[in-house]
Amino acid sequence: MRLLILLLALASLSPTVTLAQELATPTPTPTPAFLGWPGHHGPAWQERVVRRSERRIAADNQAEARAQQKATRLAAAKSQAEVREAARARADAQRQVAAENRREVRAEKPQLTSDLMRRMGFSEQEIAAQKAREQSSGASAAKPIESASPGQ
């Protein structure tokens, strides 16, 4: 600390510092002929500014149009996917209904026509005739079918 004080005292008493302080008088500084950057006034500069703003506006419009087209494509793709999904669900439902109908038909016992005729109120003679036809067709169906060409 003492050393620092000593150095400061010596620096203030030195003749070079006093000469520099005497010479440190303010001098007038020259002012430039115009203020601002060169080329920043006049019609050419204004035209550049106008062209730059027009390019920005055009770029913004193009970006907006691209975004709109993209949104339209995405919406169309989404609606098509929904239509495909609905068609797929409808086809699955139809297949399930058809499978259920086939199961019901397989499980269902075939009813004879004569039984149906009796429920519908046909006469006894008509019912007896139908029963005879059913028995005769049942007997012929029980026989093995002979092949039409005996050579094979």
PDB file of C-alpha atoms in Angstrom:
ATOM      1  CA  MET A   1       0.000   0.000   0.000  1.00  0.00           C
ATOM      2  CA  ARG A   2       2.844   2.367   0.840  1.00  0.00           C
ATOM      3  CA  LEU A   3       4.475   1.505  -2.422  1.00  0.00           C
ATOM      4  CA  LEU A   4       1.376   2.463  -4.354  1.00  0.00           C
ATOM      5  CA  ILE A   5       1.137   5.824  -2.677  1.00  0.00           C
ATOM      6  CA  LEU A   6       4.795   6.467  -3.380  1.00  0.00           C
ATOM      7  CA  LEU A   7       4.399   5.672  -7.048  1.00  0.00           C
ATOM      8  CA  LEU A   8       1.416   7.970  -7.389  1.00  0.00           C
ATOM      9  CA  ALA A   9       3.280  10.826  -5.747  1.00  0.00           C
ATOM     10  CA  LEU A  10       6.243  10.395  -8.065  1.00  0.00           C
ATOM     11  CA  ALA A  11       3.967  10.200 -11.125  1.00  0.00           C
ATOM     12  CA  SER A  12       2.268  13.466 -10.261  1.00  0.00           C
ATOM     13  CA  LEU A  13       5.584  15.281  -9.807  1.00  0.00           C
ATOM     14  CA  SER A  14       7.185  14.080 -13.059  1.00  0.00           C
ATOM     15  CA  PRO A  15       7.753  16.789 -15.727  1.00  0.00           C
ATOM     16  CA  THR A  16       6.283  14.711 -18.632  1.00  0.00           C
ATOM     17  CA  VAL A  17       2.906  14.527 -17.022  1.00  0.00           C
ATOM     18  CA  THR A  18       2.815  18.249 -16.462  1.00  0.00           C
ATOM     19  CA  LEU A  19       3.735  18.912 -20.074  1.00  0.00           C
ATOM     20  CA  ALA A  20       1.022  16.562 -21.276  1.00  0.00           C
ATOM     21  CA  GLN A  21      -1.498  18.295 -19.065  1.00  0.00           C
ATOM     22  CA  GLU A  22      -0.527  21.665 -20.474  1.00  0.00           C
ATOM     23  CA  LEU A  23      -0.908  20.380 -24.047  1.00  0.00           C
ATOM     24  CA  ALA A  24      -4.278  18.729 -23.409  1.00  0.00           C
ATOM     25  CA  THR A  25      -6.326  21.696 -24.542  1.00  0.00           C
ATOM     26  CA  PRO A  26      -9.389  20.994 -26.642  1.00  0.00           C
ATOM     27  CA  THR A  27      -9.013  21.595 -30.379  1.00  0.00           C
ATOM     28  CA  PRO A  28     -11.907  22.095 -32.763  1.00  0.00           C
ATOM     29  CA  THR A  29     -12.903  18.959 -34.703  1.00  0.00           C
ATOM     30  CA  PRO A  30     -13.906  19.170 -38.334  1.00  0.00           C
ATOM     31  CA  THR A  31     -17.557  18.332 -39.133  1.00  0.00           C
ATOM     32  CA  PRO A  32     -18.447  16.233 -42.181  1.00  0.00           C
ATOM     33  CA  ALA A  33     -20.158  17.834 -45.148  1.00  0.00           C
ATOM     34  CA  PHE A  34     -23.293  15.612 -44.761  1.00  0.00           C
ATOM     35  CA  LEU A  35     -24.548  13.360 -42.019  1.00  0.00           C
ATOM     36  CA  GLY A  36     -25.518   9.743 -42.781  1.00  0.00           C
ATOM     37  CA  TRP A  37     -24.323   6.882 -44.911  1.00  0.00           C
ATOM     38  CA  PRO A  38     -23.432   7.453 -48.528  1.00  0.00           C
ATOM     39  CA  GLY A  39     -26.106   6.284 -50.954  1.00  0.00           C
ATOM     40  CA  HIS A  40     -28.930   6.462 -48.469  1.00  0.00           C
ATOM     41  CA  HIS A  41     -30.850   9.243 -50.072  1.00  0.00           C
ATOM     42  CA  GLY A  42     -32.093   9.934 -53.467  1.00  0.00           C
ATOM     43  CA  PRO A  43     -34.413   8.064 -55.835  1.00  0.00           C
ATOM     44  CA  ALA A  44     -32.127   5.046 -56.310  1.00  0.00           C
ATOM     45  CA  TRP A  45     -32.106   4.321 -52.605  1.00  0.00           C
ATOM     46  CA  GLN A  46     -35.886   4.733 -52.379  1.00  0.00           C
ATOM     47  CA  GLU A  47     -36.355   2.352 -55.317  1.00  0.00           C
ATOM     48  CA  ARG A  48     -34.210  -0.264 -53.582  1.00  0.00           C
ATOM     49  CA  VAL A  49     -36.288   0.086 -50.441  1.00  0.00           C
ATOM     50  CA  VAL A  50     -39.505  -0.286 -52.449  1.00  0.00           C
ATOM     51  CA  ARG A  51     -38.188  -3.345 -54.344  1.00  0.00           C
ATOM     52  CA  ARG A  52     -37.046  -4.965 -51.091  1.00  0.00           C
ATOM     53  CA  SER A  53     -40.456  -4.451 -49.478  1.00  0.00           C
ATOM     54  CA  GLU A  54     -42.204  -5.790 -52.601  1.00  0.00           C
ATOM     55  CA  ARG A  55     -40.011  -8.919 -52.514  1.00  0.00           C
ATOM     56  CA  ARG A  56     -40.841  -9.428 -48.847  1.00  0.00           C
ATOM     57  CA  ILE A  57     -44.557  -9.078 -49.559  1.00  0.00           C
ATOM     58  CA  ALA A  58     -44.317 -11.499 -52.508  1.00  0.00           C
ATOM     59  CA  ALA A  59     -42.384 -14.015 -50.395  1.00  0.00           C
ATOM     60  CA  ASP A  60     -44.957 -13.740 -47.607  1.00  0.00           C
ATOM     61  CA  ASN A  61     -47.790 -14.255 -50.105  1.00  0.00           C
ATOM     62  CA  GLN A  62     -46.077 -17.316 -51.584  1.00  0.00           C
ATOM     63  CA  ALA A  63     -45.476 -18.775 -48.136  1.00  0.00           C
ATOM     64  CA  GLU A  64     -49.116 -18.190 -47.232  1.00  0.00           C
ATOM     65  CA  ALA A  65     -50.278 -19.824 -50.490  1.00  0.00           C
ATOM     66  CA  ARG A  66     -48.025 -22.838 -49.862  1.00  0.00           C
ATOM     67  CA  ALA A  67     -49.347 -23.158 -46.320  1.00  0.00           C
ATOM     68  CA  GLN A  68     -52.923 -22.977 -47.626  1.00  0.00           C
ATOM     69  CA  GLN A  69     -52.208 -25.646 -50.259  1.00  0.00           C
ATOM     70  CA  LYS A  70     -50.618 -27.862 -47.651  1.00  0.00           C
ATOM     71  CA  ALA A  71     -53.608 -27.448 -45.336  1.00  0.00           C
ATOM     72  CA  THR A  72     -55.961 -28.260 -48.221  1.00  0.00           C
ATOM     73  CA  ARG A  73     -53.985 -31.394 -49.114  1.00  0.00           C
ATOM     74  CA  LEU A  74     -53.921 -32.521 -45.495  1.00  0.00           C
ATOM     75  CA  ALA A  75     -57.665 -31.986 -45.123  1.00  0.00           C
ATOM     76  CA  ALA A  76     -58.351 -33.900 -48.350  1.00  0.00           C
ATOM     77  CA  ALA A  77     -56.102 -36.768 -47.277  1.00  0.00           C
ATOM     78  CA  LYS A  78     -57.758 -36.871 -43.865  1.00  0.00           C
ATOM     79  CA  SER A  79     -61.259 -36.955 -45.350  1.00  0.00           C
ATOM     80  CA  GLN A  80     -60.236 -39.691 -47.801  1.00  0.00           C
ATOM     81  CA  ALA A  81     -58.788 -41.722 -44.939  1.00  0.00           C
ATOM     82  CA  GLU A  82     -62.034 -41.306 -43.001  1.00  0.00           C
ATOM     83  CA  VAL A  83     -64.055 -42.408 -46.050  1.00  0.00           C
ATOM     84  CA  ARG A  84     -61.820 -45.471 -46.494  1.00  0.00           C
ATOM     85  CA  GLU A  85     -62.145 -46.307 -42.808  1.00  0.00           C
ATOM     86  CA  ALA A  86     -65.934 -45.975 -42.955  1.00  0.00           C
ATOM     87  CA  ALA A  87     -66.078 -48.195 -46.066  1.00  0.00           C
ATOM     88  CA  ARG A  88     -63.846 -50.745 -44.356  1.00  0.00           C
ATOM     89  CA  ALA A  89     -66.059 -50.723 -41.250  1.00  0.00           C
ATOM     90  CA  ARG A  90     -69.181 -51.076 -43.424  1.00  0.00           C
ATOM     91  CA  ALA A  91     -67.652 -54.033 -45.314  1.00  0.00           C
ATOM     92  CA  ASP A  92     -66.649 -55.665 -42.012  1.00  0.00           C
ATOM     93  CA  ALA A  93     -70.182 -55.246 -40.681  1.00  0.00           C
ATOM     94  CA  GLN A  94     -71.644 -56.747 -43.856  1.00  0.00           C
ATOM     95  CA  ARG A  95     -69.262 -59.719 -43.606  1.00  0.00           C
ATOM     96  CA  GLN A  96     -70.249 -60.249 -39.989  1.00  0.00           C
ATOM     97  CA  VAL A  97     -73.955 -60.127 -40.864  1.00  0.00           C
ATOM     98  CA  ALA A  98     -73.434 -62.585 -43.727  1.00  0.00           C
ATOM     99  CA  ALA A  99     -71.460 -64.940 -41.472  1.00  0.00           C
ATOM    100  CA  GLU A 100     -74.184 -64.765 -38.819  1.00  0.00           C
ATOM    101  CA  ASN A 101     -76.837 -65.507 -41.438  1.00  0.00           C
ATOM    102  CA  ARG A 102     -74.844 -68.524 -42.649  1.00  0.00           C
ATOM    103  CA  ARG A 103     -74.518 -69.794 -39.077  1.00  0.00           C
ATOM    104  CA  GLU A 104     -78.241 -69.383 -38.506  1.00  0.00           C
ATOM    105  CA  VAL A 105     -79.067 -71.181 -41.752  1.00  0.00           C
ATOM    106  CA  ARG A 106     -76.749 -74.061 -40.845  1.00  0.00           C
ATOM    107  CA  ALA A 107     -78.210 -74.363 -37.362  1.00  0.00           C
ATOM    108  CA  GLU A 108     -81.779 -74.056 -38.587  1.00  0.00           C
ATOM    109  CA  LYS A 109     -83.667 -77.310 -39.176  1.00  0.00           C
ATOM    110  CA  PRO A 110     -85.241 -77.434 -42.570  1.00  0.00           C
ATOM    111  CA  GLN A 111     -89.008 -77.428 -42.322  1.00  0.00           C
ATOM    112  CA  LEU A 112     -91.034 -79.593 -44.622  1.00  0.00           C
ATOM    113  CA  THR A 113     -93.373 -77.891 -47.016  1.00  0.00           C
ATOM    114  CA  SER A 114     -96.235 -80.042 -45.765  1.00  0.00           C
ATOM    115  CA  ASP A 115     -95.736 -78.688 -42.230  1.00  0.00           C
ATOM    116  CA  LEU A 116     -95.820 -75.154 -43.541  1.00  0.00           C
ATOM    117  CA  MET A 117     -98.970 -75.940 -45.547  1.00  0.00           C
ATOM    118  CA  ARG A 118    -100.653 -77.280 -42.427  1.00  0.00           C
ATOM    119  CA  ARG A 119     -99.861 -74.048 -40.531  1.00  0.00           C
ATOM    120  CA  MET A 120    -101.108 -71.955 -43.389  1.00  0.00           C
ATOM    121  CA  GLY A 121    -104.462 -73.732 -43.435  1.00  0.00           C
ATOM    122  CA  PHE A 122    -104.375 -75.877 -46.600  1.00  0.00           C
ATOM    123  CA  SER A 123    -106.774 -78.754 -46.964  1.00  0.00           C
ATOM    124  CA  GLU A 124    -105.852 -82.260 -45.782  1.00  0.00           C
ATOM    125  CA  GLN A 125    -105.791 -83.665 -49.326  1.00  0.00           C
ATOM    126  CA  GLU A 126    -103.286 -81.025 -50.501  1.00  0.00           C
ATOM    127  CA  ILE A 127    -101.135 -81.629 -47.435  1.00  0.00           C
ATOM    128  CA  ALA A 128    -101.201 -85.417 -47.987  1.00  0.00           C
ATOM    129  CA  ALA A 129    -100.224 -84.971 -51.673  1.00  0.00           C
ATOM    130  CA  GLN A 130     -97.306 -82.716 -50.720  1.00  0.00           C
ATOM    131  CA  LYS A 131     -96.174 -85.198 -48.051  1.00  0.00           C
ATOM    132  CA  ALA A 132     -96.159 -88.003 -50.601  1.00  0.00           C
ATOM    133  CA  ARG A 133     -94.024 -85.882 -52.970  1.00  0.00           C
ATOM    134  CA  GLU A 134     -91.596 -85.102 -50.162  1.00  0.00           C
ATOM    135  CA  GLN A 135     -91.251 -88.783 -49.199  1.00  0.00           C
ATOM    136  CA  SER A 136     -90.711 -89.861 -52.784  1.00  0.00           C
ATOM    137  CA  SER A 137     -88.033 -87.163 -53.334  1.00  0.00           C
ATOM    138  CA  GLY A 138     -86.400 -88.117 -50.029  1.00  0.00           C
ATOM    139  CA  ALA A 139     -86.209 -91.763 -51.061  1.00  0.00           C
ATOM    140  CA  SER A 140     -84.683 -90.917 -54.428  1.00  0.00           C
ATOM    141  CA  ALA A 141     -82.134 -88.641 -52.744  1.00  0.00           C
ATOM    142  CA  ALA A 142     -81.145 -91.485 -50.429  1.00  0.00           C
ATOM    143  CA  LYS A 143     -80.261 -93.767 -53.392  1.00  0.00           C
ATOM    144  CA  PRO A 144     -76.673 -93.532 -54.677  1.00  0.00           C
ATOM    145  CA  ILE A 145     -76.385 -91.761 -58.009  1.00  0.00           C
ATOM    146  CA  GLU A 146     -74.975 -93.925 -60.787  1.00  0.00           C
ATOM    147  CA  SER A 147     -72.440 -92.334 -63.079  1.00  0.00           C
ATOM    148  CA  ALA A 148     -73.587 -91.388 -66.544  1.00  0.00           C
ATOM    149  CA  SER A 149     -70.558 -92.795 -68.318  1.00  0.00           C
ATOM    150  CA  PRO A 150     -69.785 -96.348 -67.206  1.00  0.00           C
ATOM    151  CA  GLY A 151     -66.433 -96.439 -69.008  1.00  0.00           C
ATOM    152  CA  GLN A 152     -64.644 -94.136 -66.639  1.00  0.00           C
TER     153      GLN A 152
END
